[in-house]
Coordinates of C-alpha atoms and ligand atoms in Angstrom, one line a residue:
X1 CA 140.2 42.7 102.4
X2 CA 136.9 41.1 102.9
X3 CA 136.0 43.0 106.1
X4 CA 132.2 43.3 106.6
X5 CA 131.0 46.8 106.2
X6 CA 128.2 48.1 108.3
X7 CA 125.3 50.0 106.8
X8 CA 126.7 53.5 107.5
X9 CA 129.9 52.5 105.7
X10 CA 132.2 52.6 108.8
X11 CA 134.3 49.6 109.8
X12 CA 132.9 47.9 112.9
X13 CA 134.9 48.6 116.1
X14 CA 134.2 45.0 117.2
X15 CA 133.9 42.1 114.9
X16 CA 133.3 38.5 115.9
X17 CA 133.2 36.0 113.1
X18 CA 132.2 32.3 113.5
X19 CA 133.4 32.2 117.1
X20 CA 133.2 28.8 118.8
X21 CA 134.3 28.3 122.4
X22 CA 134.3 25.3 124.7
X23 CA 134.9 24.8 128.4
X24 CA 136.3 21.3 128.2
X25 CA 133.6 19.3 126.5
X26 CA 130.9 21.9 126.9
X27 CA 130.4 24.3 124.0
X28 CA 129.6 27.6 125.6
X29 CA 129.6 29.8 122.4
X30 CA 128.4 28.5 119.0
X31 CA 128.8 30.3 115.7
X32 CA 128.8 33.8 117.1
X33 CA 128.8 36.5 114.4
X34 CA 128.6 40.0 115.8
X35 CA 129.6 43.4 114.4
X36 CA 129.4 46.5 116.5
X37 CA 129.7 50.1 115.1
X38 CA 131.5 52.9 116.9
X39 CA 129.0 54.5 119.2
X40 CA 126.5 51.7 119.1
X41 CA 124.7 50.7 122.3
X42 CA 124.0 47.0 122.6
X43 CA 122.0 45.2 125.3
X44 CA 122.5 41.5 125.7
X45 CA 120.0 39.4 127.5
X46 CA 119.1 35.8 127.9
X47 CA 118.7 33.0 130.4
X48 CA 121.4 32.3 133.0
X49 CA 124.1 30.1 131.6
X50 CA 123.4 31.1 127.9
X51 CA 127.0 32.5 127.5
X52 CA 126.4 36.2 127.9
X53 CA 129.3 36.8 130.3
X54 CA 131.6 34.6 128.3
X55 CA 130.8 36.5 125.1
X56 CA 131.6 39.9 126.4
X57 CA 134.7 38.7 128.3
X58 CA 136.0 37.5 124.9
X59 CA 136.0 41.2 123.8
X60 CA 138.7 42.2 126.3
X61 CA 140.3 38.8 126.2
X62 CA 139.5 37.8 129.7
X63 CA 138.5 34.6 127.8
X64 CA 140.1 33.1 124.7
X65 CA 138.3 31.2 122.0
X66 CA 139.3 28.0 120.1
X67 CA 137.7 28.9 116.8
X68 CA 136.8 32.0 114.8
X69 CA 138.1 35.5 114.7
X70 CA 137.7 38.5 117.1
X71 CA 139.0 41.9 116.0
X72 CA 138.6 44.9 118.4
X73 CA 139.5 48.3 117.0
X74 CA 141.8 46.7 114.5
X75 CA 143.5 44.5 117.1
X76 CA 143.2 40.8 116.2
X77 CA 142.7 39.0 119.5
X78 CA 142.8 35.6 117.8
X79 CA 146.2 36.2 116.2
X80 CA 148.4 35.4 119.2
X81 CA 148.9 36.4 122.8
X82 CA 150.7 39.7 122.5
X83 CA 147.7 41.9 121.9
X84 CA 146.2 41.6 125.4
X85 CA 147.6 44.8 126.9
X86 CA 146.6 46.8 123.8
X87 CA 143.0 45.7 123.9
X88 CA 142.7 46.0 127.7
X89 CA 143.7 49.7 127.4
X90 CA 140.8 50.3 125.0
X91 CA 138.1 48.3 126.6
X92 CA 136.8 49.1 130.0
X93 CA 134.8 46.6 132.0
X94 CA 132.3 46.8 134.9
X95 CA 131.3 43.7 136.8
X96 CA 128.4 42.7 138.8
X97 CA 130.5 42.6 142.0
X98 CA 132.3 46.0 141.5
X99 CA 135.7 44.4 142.0
X100 CA 137.2 47.5 143.6
X101 CA 140.5 47.1 145.5
X102 CA 139.4 47.1 149.1
X103 CA 142.7 48.2 150.5
X104 CA 142.9 51.3 148.3
X105 CA 141.0 54.5 148.6
X106 CA 138.4 55.5 145.9
X107 CA 141.0 57.9 144.4
X108 CA 143.8 55.3 144.5
X109 CA 141.4 52.7 142.8
X110 CA 141.0 55.3 140.0
X111 CA 144.7 56.3 139.6
X112 CA 146.3 52.9 139.7
X113 CA 145.9 51.8 136.1
X114 CA 146.5 55.2 134.5
X115 CA 149.8 55.5 136.4
X116 CA 150.9 51.9 135.7
X117 CA 149.9 51.6 132.1
X118 CA 149.2 55.1 130.7
X119 CA 152.4 56.6 132.1
X120 CA 150.7 59.3 134.0
X121 CA 152.3 60.9 137.1
X122 CA 150.3 61.0 140.3
X123 CA 149.1 64.6 139.9
X124 CA 147.9 63.9 136.3
X125 CA 146.2 60.7 137.3
X126 CA 144.4 62.4 140.3
X127 CA 143.2 65.2 138.0
X128 CA 141.7 62.6 135.6
X129 CA 140.3 60.6 138.5
X130 CA 138.5 63.6 140.0
X131 CA 137.1 64.5 136.6
X132 CA 135.4 61.1 136.3
X133 CA 134.4 60.9 140.0
X134 CA 132.7 64.2 139.5
X135 CA 131.0 62.9 136.4
X136 CA 129.6 59.9 138.3
X137 CA 128.6 62.5 141.0
X138 CA 130.7 61.2 144.0
X139 CA 133.9 63.4 144.0
X140 CA 133.4 63.9 147.8
X141 CA 134.0 60.2 148.4
X142 CA 137.6 60.2 146.9
X143 CA 139.4 59.7 150.2
X144 CA 137.2 56.9 151.5
X145 CA 137.6 53.2 151.1
X146 CA 135.2 51.0 149.1
X147 CA 133.7 49.4 152.3
X148 CA 132.6 52.9 153.4
X149 CA 130.4 53.4 150.3
X150 CA 127.0 52.0 149.4
X151 CA 126.8 49.4 146.6
X152 CA 125.5 52.0 144.1
X153 CA 128.3 54.3 145.0
X154 CA 130.9 51.5 144.6
X155 CA 129.5 50.6 141.2
X156 CA 129.7 54.3 140.1
X157 CA 133.3 54.3 141.3
X158 CA 133.9 51.1 139.2
X159 CA 132.5 53.0 136.2
X160 CA 134.7 56.0 136.9
X161 CA 137.7 53.8 137.3
X162 CA 137.2 52.3 133.9
X163 CA 136.6 55.7 132.3
X164 CA 140.0 56.9 133.7
X165 CA 141.7 54.8 131.1
X166 CA 139.7 56.6 128.4
X167 CA 138.4 53.4 126.8
X168 CA 136.8 53.3 123.4
X169 CA 134.4 50.6 124.4
X170 CA 132.7 49.9 127.7
X171 CA 131.5 46.4 128.7
X172 CA 129.0 46.0 131.5
X173 CA 128.2 42.5 133.0
X174 CA 125.0 42.8 135.0
X175 CA 126.2 45.9 136.7
X176 CA 123.0 46.4 138.7
X177 CA 122.2 42.8 139.6
X178 CA 124.0 42.9 143.0
X179 CA 122.5 46.2 144.0
X180 CA 119.7 46.9 146.4
X181 CA 116.7 48.1 144.4
X182 CA 116.9 51.7 145.5
X183 CA 120.5 51.9 144.1
X184 CA 119.8 50.6 140.6
X185 CA 118.6 53.9 139.2
X186 CA 121.7 55.8 140.1
X187 CA 123.9 53.3 138.3
X188 CA 121.6 53.1 135.2
X189 CA 121.5 56.9 135.1
X190 CA 125.3 57.0 135.0
X191 CA 125.2 54.5 132.1
X192 CA 122.5 56.5 130.3
X193 CA 124.8 59.5 130.6
X194 CA 127.7 57.6 129.0
X195 CA 125.4 56.4 126.2
X196 CA 124.3 60.0 125.6
X197 CA 128.0 61.0 125.3
X198 CA 128.4 58.4 122.4
X199 CA 130.3 55.7 124.2
X200 CA 130.3 52.3 122.4
X201 CA 128.7 50.0 125.0
X202 CA 127.8 46.4 125.4
X203 CA 125.6 45.8 128.4
X204 CA 124.5 42.4 129.7
X205 CA 121.5 43.4 131.7
X206 CA 117.9 42.4 132.4
X207 CA 116.9 46.0 132.9
X208 CA 114.5 46.2 130.0
X209 CA 113.6 49.8 130.7
X210 CA 117.2 50.7 130.2
X211 CA 117.2 48.6 127.0
X212 CA 114.2 50.4 125.6
X213 CA 115.6 53.8 126.5
X214 CA 119.2 53.5 125.2
X215 CA 119.9 50.4 123.2
X216 CA 120.3 50.6 119.4
X217 CA 120.0 46.9 119.3
X218 CA 118.9 44.2 121.8
X219 CA 120.6 40.8 121.4
X220 CA 119.0 37.6 122.9
X221 CA 121.2 34.7 123.6
X222 CA 120.2 31.1 124.4
X223 CA 122.5 28.0 124.7
X224 CA 125.5 29.8 123.4
X225 CA 123.9 31.3 120.3
X226 CA 122.6 34.6 119.3
X227 CA 119.0 33.7 118.7
X228 CA 117.6 37.0 117.9
X229 CA 118.6 40.7 117.6
X230 CA 116.6 43.8 116.8
X231 CA 116.1 47.4 117.7
X232 CA 114.2 47.6 121.1
X233 CA 110.8 48.5 119.6
X234 CA 110.9 45.5 117.3
X235 CA 112.5 43.2 119.9
X236 CA 109.9 43.9 122.6
X237 CA 107.0 44.6 120.3
X238 CA 107.3 41.7 117.9
X239 CA 109.8 39.0 119.1
X240 CA 110.3 36.4 116.4
X241 CA 111.7 33.4 118.3
X242 CA 109.8 31.2 120.7
X243 CA 112.7 31.2 123.1
X244 CA 112.7 35.0 123.1
X245 CA 109.0 35.2 123.7
X246 CA 109.3 32.7 126.5
X247 CA 112.1 34.7 128.1
X248 CA 110.3 38.0 127.8
X249 CA 107.2 36.4 129.3
X250 CA 109.2 35.5 132.3
X251 CA 110.9 38.8 133.0
X252 CA 108.5 41.5 131.8
Ligands
ADP301 P1 125.7 33.7 131.5 O1 126.5 34.9 131.7 O2 124.7 33.9 130.3 O3 124.9 33.3 132.7 P2 128.2 32.3 131.3 O4 128.9 32.9 130.1 O5 128.6 32.8 132.6 O6 126.6 32.5 131.1 O7 128.3 30.7 131.3 C1 127.8 29.9 130.3 C2 128.0 28.5 130.7 O8 129.4 28.2 130.7 C3 127.4 28.1 132.0 O9 126.8 26.8 131.9 C4 128.6 28.1 132.9 O10 128.4 27.1 133.9 C5 129.7 27.7 132.0 N1 131.0 28.2 132.4 C6 131.2 29.6 132.6 N2 132.5 29.8 132.9 C7 133.1 28.5 133.0 C8 134.4 28.0 133.3 N3 135.4 28.9 133.6 N4 134.6 26.7 133.2 C9 133.6 25.9 132.9 N5 132.4 26.2 132.6 C10 132.1 27.5 132.6
MG302 MG1 126.7 36.1 133.4

């Protein structure tokens, strides 16, 4: 085996090697190499259209790639189609637009996947759901429908719903971008709590305060490439690449 070994000697839980992806003629990812250790917290930033969403969507196989290798917790996503269910059960994802089922209650949103794909009965699934709704501090909303909740509450439900599958990895794609400013903090606080509990997390976000506080590593993407990556103090204090400096100049 020639598996890359990280500095602490553990196998990476996510490994992307020489990944290239095209949408038609357009190359969206170019030469992506990325290893993530268990428990590592990564923030991905970069200009709109740089391939951030595409990159993280490859990790739960919402997107496929034409070249390269992606291995998630030992599951080779580039070895054929049959590993999709296995990886989806291990990788939770939270989107900008919450993506809750509008016709289901908060509780039903949370129990659906565990009952369908974890084989839980309703009582078990509801117990798990209430545990995570309590953890995101909205157990009292369980019987309501998504439209009756604020954006911040809906996003916390989306996080709880993902956690009900007890994922090993959580992916966040700009989870606070669609929120009114006063609701950003409650969602970031929930994510900080997850980070403190040791969850392996990849977060696409431009919340640089969050990046400074919780990221082990900040990755900057431009034009489908990882241009720069470093721990936050280094990344913000001494960015090496012109594109990174330009980007930070615009958002900070
Ligand atoms: P980011 O999340 O950094 O804004 P994306 O990964 O969403 O970037 O998109 C990167 C580029 O790929 C953009 O130029 C976008 O228009 C293009 N793209 C994204 N999804 C598709 C698709 N399904 N088909 C064609 N082009 C796409
Ligand atoms: Mg995006």
